[in-house]
PDB file of C-alpha atoms in Angstrom:
ATOM      1  CA  MET A   1      11.095 -13.279  75.169  1.00 70.00           C
ATOM      2  CA  ILE A   2      10.365  -9.992  76.912  1.00 69.00           C
ATOM      3  CA  SER A   3      13.853  -9.775  78.446  1.00 77.00           C
ATOM      4  CA  LEU A   4      15.441 -10.409  75.049  1.00 80.00           C
ATOM      5  CA  SER A   5      13.219  -7.789  73.447  1.00 79.00           C
ATOM      6  CA  GLU A   6      14.162  -5.211  76.060  1.00 79.00           C
ATOM      7  CA  ALA A   7      17.836  -5.889  75.410  1.00 80.00           C
ATOM      8  CA  LEU A   8      17.375  -5.525  71.645  1.00 79.00           C
ATOM      9  CA  ALA A   9      15.555  -2.237  72.077  1.00 74.00           C
ATOM     10  CA  ASN A  10      18.744  -0.795  73.576  1.00 81.00           C
ATOM     11  CA  CYS A  11      20.869  -1.868  70.598  1.00 82.00           C
ATOM     12  CA  SER A  12      19.711   0.598  67.979  1.00 82.00           C
ATOM     13  CA  SER A  13      22.836   0.084  65.838  1.00 89.00           C
ATOM     14  CA  ILE A  14      21.930  -3.520  64.922  1.00 94.00           C
ATOM     15  CA  VAL A  15      21.832  -4.026  61.146  1.00 96.00           C
ATOM     16  CA  SER A  16      21.247  -7.793  61.084  1.00 97.00           C
ATOM     17  CA  LEU A  17      18.841  -9.701  63.336  1.00 97.00           C
ATOM     18  CA  ASN A  18      18.595 -13.488  63.178  1.00 97.00           C
ATOM     19  CA  LEU A  19      16.360 -15.251  65.710  1.00 96.00           C
ATOM     20  CA  ASN A  20      15.603 -18.947  65.546  1.00 97.00           C
ATOM     21  CA  LEU A  21      12.973 -19.838  68.139  1.00 95.00           C
ATOM     22  CA  ASN A  22      11.473 -22.838  66.409  1.00 95.00           C
ATOM     23  CA  TRP A  23       9.932 -25.459  68.722  1.00 95.00           C
ATOM     24  CA  ASN A  24       9.221 -22.948  71.492  1.00 93.00           C
ATOM     25  CA  GLN A  25       6.113 -21.544  73.149  1.00 94.00           C
ATOM     26  CA  VAL A  26       6.069 -17.919  72.054  1.00 94.00           C
ATOM     27  CA  LYS A  27       2.619 -16.312  72.126  1.00 95.00           C
ATOM     28  CA  ASP A  28       1.355 -12.948  70.897  1.00 95.00           C
ATOM     29  CA  TYR A  29       2.248 -11.147  74.117  1.00 92.00           C
ATOM     30  CA  GLY A  30       5.920 -12.029  73.952  1.00 92.00           C
ATOM     31  CA  PHE A  31       6.041 -11.601  70.178  1.00 95.00           C
ATOM     32  CA  GLU A  32       4.570  -8.116  70.438  1.00 95.00           C
ATOM     33  CA  SER A  33       7.432  -7.093  72.697  1.00 95.00           C
ATOM     34  CA  LEU A  34       9.858  -8.274  70.014  1.00 94.00           C
ATOM     35  CA  ALA A  35       8.015  -6.262  67.374  1.00 95.00           C
ATOM     36  CA  GLU A  36       8.271  -3.163  69.547  1.00 94.00           C
ATOM     37  CA  ALA A  37      12.024  -3.722  69.806  1.00 94.00           C
ATOM     38  CA  ILE A  38      12.377  -4.149  66.033  1.00 95.00           C
ATOM     39  CA  LEU A  39      10.515  -0.884  65.630  1.00 93.00           C
ATOM     40  CA  LYS A  40      13.516   0.856  67.220  1.00 92.00           C
ATOM     41  CA  LEU A  41      16.104  -0.746  64.921  1.00 93.00           C
ATOM     42  CA  SER A  42      16.042   1.973  62.274  1.00 87.00           C
ATOM     43  CA  SER A  43      19.257   0.743  60.612  1.00 93.00           C
ATOM     44  CA  LEU A  44      18.092  -2.848  60.230  1.00 96.00           C
ATOM     45  CA  ALA A  45      19.045  -4.286  56.831  1.00 97.00           C
ATOM     46  CA  SER A  46      18.537  -8.018  57.402  1.00 98.00           C
ATOM     47  CA  LEU A  47      15.672  -9.604  59.352  1.00 98.00           C
ATOM     48  CA  ASN A  48      15.578 -13.373  59.832  1.00 98.00           C
ATOM     49  CA  LEU A  49      12.829 -14.728  62.103  1.00 97.00           C
ATOM     50  CA  HIS A  50      12.014 -18.397  62.673  1.00 97.00           C
ATOM     51  CA  PHE A  51       9.062 -19.043  65.006  1.00 96.00           C
ATOM     52  CA  GLY A  52       7.685 -22.276  63.592  1.00 94.00           C
ATOM     53  CA  TYR A  53       6.796 -25.697  64.932  1.00 92.00           C
ATOM     54  CA  GLY A  54       6.256 -26.705  68.546  1.00 90.00           C
ATOM     55  CA  SER A  55       3.813 -24.619  70.535  1.00 93.00           C
ATOM     56  CA  ASN A  56       4.594 -21.219  69.039  1.00 94.00           C
ATOM     57  CA  GLU A  57       1.255 -19.477  68.584  1.00 95.00           C
ATOM     58  CA  ILE A  58       1.402 -16.148  66.764  1.00 96.00           C
ATOM     59  CA  THR A  59      -1.939 -14.826  65.514  1.00 95.00           C
ATOM     60  CA  GLN A  60      -3.253 -11.740  63.707  1.00 94.00           C
ATOM     61  CA  ARG A  61      -2.527  -9.641  66.772  1.00 96.00           C
ATOM     62  CA  GLY A  62       1.170 -10.505  66.805  1.00 97.00           C
ATOM     63  CA  PHE A  63       1.599 -10.302  63.044  1.00 97.00           C
ATOM     64  CA  THR A  64      -0.027  -6.861  62.976  1.00 97.00           C
ATOM     65  CA  LYS A  65       2.595  -5.580  65.399  1.00 97.00           C
ATOM     66  CA  LEU A  66       5.367  -7.136  63.324  1.00 97.00           C
ATOM     67  CA  SER A  67       4.095  -5.442  60.170  1.00 97.00           C
ATOM     68  CA  GLU A  68       3.953  -2.115  61.962  1.00 97.00           C
ATOM     69  CA  ALA A  69       7.586  -2.559  62.969  1.00 96.00           C
ATOM     70  CA  ILE A  70       8.740  -3.656  59.507  1.00 97.00           C
ATOM     71  CA  SER A  71       7.050  -0.628  57.955  1.00 96.00           C
ATOM     72  CA  LYS A  72       9.563   1.536  59.850  1.00 94.00           C
ATOM     73  CA  CYS A  73      12.592  -0.505  58.735  1.00 94.00           C
ATOM     74  CA  ASN A  74      12.967   1.181  55.363  1.00 93.00           C
ATOM     75  CA  MET A  75      16.549  -0.036  54.849  1.00 95.00           C
ATOM     76  CA  LEU A  76      15.711  -3.737  54.702  1.00 97.00           C
ATOM     77  CA  SER A  77      17.471  -5.629  51.932  1.00 98.00           C
ATOM     78  CA  SER A  78      16.742  -9.150  53.206  1.00 98.00           C
ATOM     79  CA  ALA A  79      13.751 -10.613  55.030  1.00 98.00           C
ATOM     80  CA  ILE A  80      13.265 -14.266  55.966  1.00 98.00           C
ATOM     81  CA  LEU A  81      10.065 -14.932  57.881  1.00 98.00           C
ATOM     82  CA  ASP A  82       9.340 -18.531  58.829  1.00 97.00           C
ATOM     83  CA  PHE A  83       6.180 -19.240  60.811  1.00 96.00           C
ATOM     84  CA  SER A  84       5.417 -22.710  59.481  1.00 95.00           C
ATOM     85  CA  GLU A  85       3.688 -25.411  61.463  1.00 91.00           C
ATOM     86  CA  GLY A  86       3.021 -25.041  65.190  1.00 89.00           C
ATOM     87  CA  LYS A  87      -0.114 -23.155  66.208  1.00 94.00           C
ATOM     88  CA  ASN A  88       0.669 -20.019  64.213  1.00 95.00           C
ATOM     89  CA  LYS A  89      -2.230 -18.531  62.266  1.00 95.00           C
ATOM     90  CA  PHE A  90      -1.148 -16.256  59.428  1.00 96.00           C
ATOM     91  CA  THR A  91      -4.130 -15.172  57.332  1.00 96.00           C
ATOM     92  CA  ASP A  92      -4.883 -13.141  54.209  1.00 97.00           C
ATOM     93  CA  ALA A  93      -5.342 -10.020  56.345  1.00 97.00           C
ATOM     94  CA  ALA A  94      -1.913 -10.566  57.884  1.00 97.00           C
ATOM     95  CA  MET A  95      -0.393 -10.973  54.420  1.00 97.00           C
ATOM     96  CA  GLU A  96      -1.952  -7.723  53.259  1.00 97.00           C
ATOM     97  CA  ASN A  97      -0.448  -5.861  56.224  1.00 97.00           C
ATOM     98  CA  LEU A  98       2.934  -7.512  55.771  1.00 98.00           C
ATOM     99  CA  ALA A  99       3.065  -6.818  52.038  1.00 97.00           C
ATOM    100  CA  GLU A 100       2.257  -3.148  52.564  1.00 97.00           C
ATOM    101  CA  ALA A 101       4.938  -2.923  55.247  1.00 97.00           C
ATOM    102  CA  LEU A 102       7.628  -4.611  53.152  1.00 97.00           C
ATOM    103  CA  ALA A 103       6.777  -2.363  50.205  1.00 96.00           C
ATOM    104  CA  LYS A 104       8.259   0.536  52.173  1.00 95.00           C
ATOM    105  CA  SER A 105      11.712  -1.047  51.805  1.00 94.00           C
ATOM    106  CA  PRO A 106      12.508  -0.269  48.140  1.00 94.00           C
ATOM    107  CA  SER A 107      15.952  -1.900  48.302  1.00 95.00           C
ATOM    108  CA  LEU A 108      14.694  -5.393  49.158  1.00 97.00           C
ATOM    109  CA  VAL A 109      16.841  -8.015  47.427  1.00 98.00           C
ATOM    110  CA  HIS A 110      15.977 -11.259  49.233  1.00 98.00           C
ATOM    111  CA  LEU A 111      12.473 -12.247  50.378  1.00 98.00           C
ATOM    112  CA  ASP A 112      11.679 -15.635  51.883  1.00 98.00           C
ATOM    113  CA  LEU A 113       8.168 -16.177  53.276  1.00 98.00           C
ATOM    114  CA  GLN A 114       7.320 -19.509  54.873  1.00 97.00           C
ATOM    115  CA  PHE A 115       3.820 -19.960  56.272  1.00 96.00           C
ATOM    116  CA  ALA A 116       3.258 -23.654  55.675  1.00 93.00           C
ATOM    117  CA  SER A 117       0.884 -26.027  57.445  1.00 89.00           C
ATOM    118  CA  GLY A 118      -0.268 -25.528  61.019  1.00 87.00           C
ATOM    119  CA  LYS A 119      -3.208 -23.146  61.332  1.00 92.00           C
ATOM    120  CA  ASN A 120      -1.964 -20.757  58.648  1.00 94.00           C
ATOM    121  CA  GLU A 121      -4.733 -19.732  56.245  1.00 94.00           C
ATOM    122  CA  ILE A 122      -3.488 -18.144  53.044  1.00 95.00           C
ATOM    123  CA  THR A 123      -5.735 -18.110  49.989  1.00 94.00           C
ATOM    124  CA  ASN A 124      -5.719 -16.460  46.568  1.00 95.00           C
ATOM    125  CA  THR A 125      -6.485 -13.160  48.279  1.00 97.00           C
ATOM    126  CA  GLY A 126      -3.327 -13.240  50.368  1.00 97.00           C
ATOM    127  CA  VAL A 127      -1.183 -14.175  47.384  1.00 97.00           C
ATOM    128  CA  LYS A 128      -2.656 -11.269  45.432  1.00 97.00           C
ATOM    129  CA  SER A 129      -1.692  -8.829  48.207  1.00 97.00           C
ATOM    130  CA  LEU A 130       1.914  -9.990  47.925  1.00 98.00           C
ATOM    131  CA  SER A 131       1.844  -9.949  44.129  1.00 97.00           C
ATOM    132  CA  ASN A 132       0.624  -6.361  44.087  1.00 97.00           C
ATOM    133  CA  VAL A 133       3.799  -5.085  45.730  1.00 97.00           C
ATOM    134  CA  LEU A 134       6.431  -7.167  43.904  1.00 96.00           C
ATOM    135  CA  SER A 135       6.921  -4.432  41.330  1.00 93.00           C
ATOM    136  CA  LYS A 136       8.101  -2.114  44.135  1.00 94.00           C
ATOM    137  CA  TRP A 137      11.423  -3.973  44.334  1.00 95.00           C
ATOM    138  CA  ASP A 138      13.530  -3.338  41.244  1.00 93.00           C
ATOM    139  CA  SER A 139      16.490  -5.179  42.802  1.00 96.00           C
ATOM    140  CA  LEU A 140      14.654  -8.259  44.098  1.00 98.00           C
ATOM    141  CA  SER A 141      16.842 -11.216  43.138  1.00 98.00           C
ATOM    142  CA  THR A 142      15.543 -14.019  45.383  1.00 98.00           C
ATOM    143  CA  LEU A 143      11.917 -14.883  46.156  1.00 98.00           C
ATOM    144  CA  GLN A 144      10.608 -17.894  48.031  1.00 98.00           C
ATOM    145  CA  CYS A 145       6.945 -18.442  48.860  1.00 97.00           C
ATOM    146  CA  LYS A 146       6.122 -21.549  50.874  1.00 96.00           C
ATOM    147  CA  PHE A 147       2.391 -21.606  51.555  1.00 94.00           C
ATOM    148  CA  SER A 148       1.793 -25.354  51.526  1.00 90.00           C
ATOM    149  CA  SER A 149      -0.606 -27.750  53.246  1.00 84.00           C
ATOM    150  CA  GLY A 150      -2.551 -27.022  56.426  1.00 78.00           C
ATOM    151  CA  ASN A 151      -5.414 -24.573  55.903  1.00 88.00           C
ATOM    152  CA  ASN A 152      -3.678 -22.764  53.046  1.00 90.00           C
ATOM    153  CA  PHE A 153      -5.822 -22.958  49.921  1.00 89.00           C
ATOM    154  CA  ILE A 154      -4.311 -21.507  46.744  1.00 92.00           C
ATOM    155  CA  ARG A 155      -5.815 -22.129  43.323  1.00 92.00           C
ATOM    156  CA  ASP A 156      -5.209 -20.963  39.753  1.00 95.00           C
ATOM    157  CA  GLU A 157      -6.190 -17.394  40.549  1.00 96.00           C
ATOM    158  CA  GLY A 158      -3.483 -17.155  43.193  1.00 95.00           C
ATOM    159  CA  MET A 159      -0.833 -18.615  40.898  1.00 96.00           C
ATOM    160  CA  SER A 160      -1.898 -16.273  38.107  1.00 97.00           C
ATOM    161  CA  ASN A 161      -1.679 -13.243  40.377  1.00 96.00           C
ATOM    162  CA  LEU A 162       1.743 -14.267  41.645  1.00 97.00           C
ATOM    163  CA  SER A 163       2.903 -14.850  38.081  1.00 97.00           C
ATOM    164  CA  GLU A 164       1.836 -11.355  37.098  1.00 97.00           C
ATOM    165  CA  GLY A 165       3.829  -9.918  39.986  1.00 97.00           C
ATOM    166  CA  ILE A 166       6.873 -12.030  39.150  1.00 97.00           C
ATOM    167  CA  SER A 167       6.820 -10.796  35.564  1.00 96.00           C
ATOM    168  CA  LYS A 168       7.573  -7.312  36.917  1.00 95.00           C
ATOM    169  CA  CYS A 169      10.767  -8.401  38.707  1.00 95.00           C
ATOM    170  CA  PRO A 170      13.496  -8.009  36.065  1.00 92.00           C
ATOM    171  CA  ALA A 171      16.344  -8.679  38.535  1.00 96.00           C
ATOM    172  CA  LEU A 172      14.912 -11.976  39.821  1.00 97.00           C
ATOM    173  CA  GLU A 173      17.555 -14.729  39.776  1.00 98.00           C
ATOM    174  CA  SER A 174      16.099 -17.388  42.094  1.00 98.00           C
ATOM    175  CA  LEU A 175      12.431 -18.299  42.486  1.00 98.00           C
ATOM    176  CA  LYS A 176      10.887 -21.024  44.623  1.00 98.00           C
ATOM    177  CA  ILE A 177       7.132 -21.537  44.878  1.00 96.00           C
ATOM    178  CA  ASP A 178       5.707 -24.228  47.143  1.00 95.00           C
ATOM    179  CA  PHE A 179       1.927 -24.525  47.064  1.00 91.00           C
ATOM    180  CA  SER A 180       2.055 -28.293  47.602  1.00 87.00           C
ATOM    181  CA  ASN A 181      -1.015 -29.977  48.998  1.00 76.00           C
ATOM    182  CA  GLY A 182       0.715 -32.456  51.301  1.00 61.00           C
ATOM    183  CA  PHE A 183      -1.904 -34.856  52.615  1.00 53.00           C
ATOM    184  CA  GLU A 184      -4.726 -32.360  52.900  1.00 50.00           C
ATOM    185  CA  GLY A 185      -5.396 -31.327  49.313  1.00 46.00           C
ATOM    186  CA  SER A 186      -4.884 -27.610  49.899  1.00 46.00           C
ATOM    187  CA  SER A 187      -3.367 -26.753  46.512  1.00 54.00           C
ATOM    188  CA  GLN A 188      -5.659 -26.764  43.505  1.00 81.00           C
ATOM    189  CA  VAL A 189      -3.364 -25.319  40.840  1.00 90.00           C
ATOM    190  CA  THR A 190      -4.098 -26.706  37.375  1.00 89.00           C
ATOM    191  CA  ASP A 191      -2.779 -26.127  33.858  1.00 92.00           C
ATOM    192  CA  VAL A 192      -4.444 -22.709  33.920  1.00 94.00           C
ATOM    193  CA  GLY A 193      -2.243 -21.490  36.758  1.00 94.00           C
ATOM    194  CA  LEU A 194       0.856 -23.130  35.325  1.00 94.00           C
ATOM    195  CA  SER A 195       0.190 -21.460  31.983  1.00 96.00           C
ATOM    196  CA  SER A 196       0.266 -18.056  33.679  1.00 97.00           C
ATOM    197  CA  LEU A 197       3.566 -18.930  35.333  1.00 96.00           C
ATOM    198  CA  SER A 198       4.978 -20.135  32.018  1.00 96.00           C
ATOM    199  CA  GLU A 199       4.152 -16.790  30.437  1.00 96.00           C
ATOM    200  CA  ALA A 200       5.782 -14.852  33.286  1.00 96.00           C
ATOM    201  CA  ILE A 201       9.068 -16.750  33.499  1.00 95.00           C
ATOM    202  CA  PRO A 202      10.522 -15.566  30.150  1.00 95.00           C
ATOM    203  CA  LYS A 203      10.106 -11.984  31.344  1.00 94.00           C
ATOM    204  CA  CYS A 204      12.543 -12.703  34.190  1.00 94.00           C
ATOM    205  CA  SER A 205      15.625 -12.544  31.994  1.00 93.00           C
ATOM    206  CA  SER A 206      18.032 -12.906  34.945  1.00 95.00           C
ATOM    207  CA  LEU A 207      16.424 -16.081  36.322  1.00 97.00           C
ATOM    208  CA  THR A 208      18.938 -18.895  36.895  1.00 98.00           C
ATOM    209  CA  SER A 209      17.121 -21.055  39.479  1.00 98.00           C
ATOM    210  CA  LEU A 210      13.476 -22.125  39.473  1.00 97.00           C
ATOM    211  CA  VAL A 211      11.707 -24.534  41.816  1.00 97.00           C
ATOM    212  CA  VAL A 212       7.935 -25.117  41.718  1.00 95.00           C
ATOM    213  CA  ILE A 213       6.354 -27.634  44.112  1.00 93.00           C
ATOM    214  CA  LEU A 214       2.653 -28.386  43.760  1.00 89.00           C
ATOM    215  CA  SER A 215       2.298 -32.022  44.760  1.00 81.00           C
TER     216      SER A 215
END
């Protein structure tokens, strides 16, 4: 990981970075070196990172460094971040940092966040942090939030907050929300949360694709 990061740091003209290291054993130390390399990619427009499954183990320490790097990539138009399963632990605090960092890229069009299962711990608080910055992206056309199973615990409040944020995304064309409970009963969204979503959807006049998974 460190050798790859050092190589990337010397390629400042990169505009698209796609790394799929699912089913590996990347820890915070190696991931931090990647974040430091991303920090130097000032022209980066597309960031696609997959570090899920297997023995990958990124914690608050690693995610903090990633958020610091993303905050300097103000030209991002697409971000896909998949840290599902494995031993990764993405928390509400990490979501707050990430949301604030992504908010500095006003031209974001595609956002795909996958922090399902494993040791990830996202609650209503984390969802609210993301919802608070959705209005920053006037051109956001695709949004996917997969925060299912594991230690994630999202209830009506989280769905309501996300719905409020979605209602402020007039360019949104595709929306996928996965707060499914799997086998561990992590999602507790009821008619109250679904009612909030139902009120928000009509305000997304460009929406052509909608997927909601709660079971």
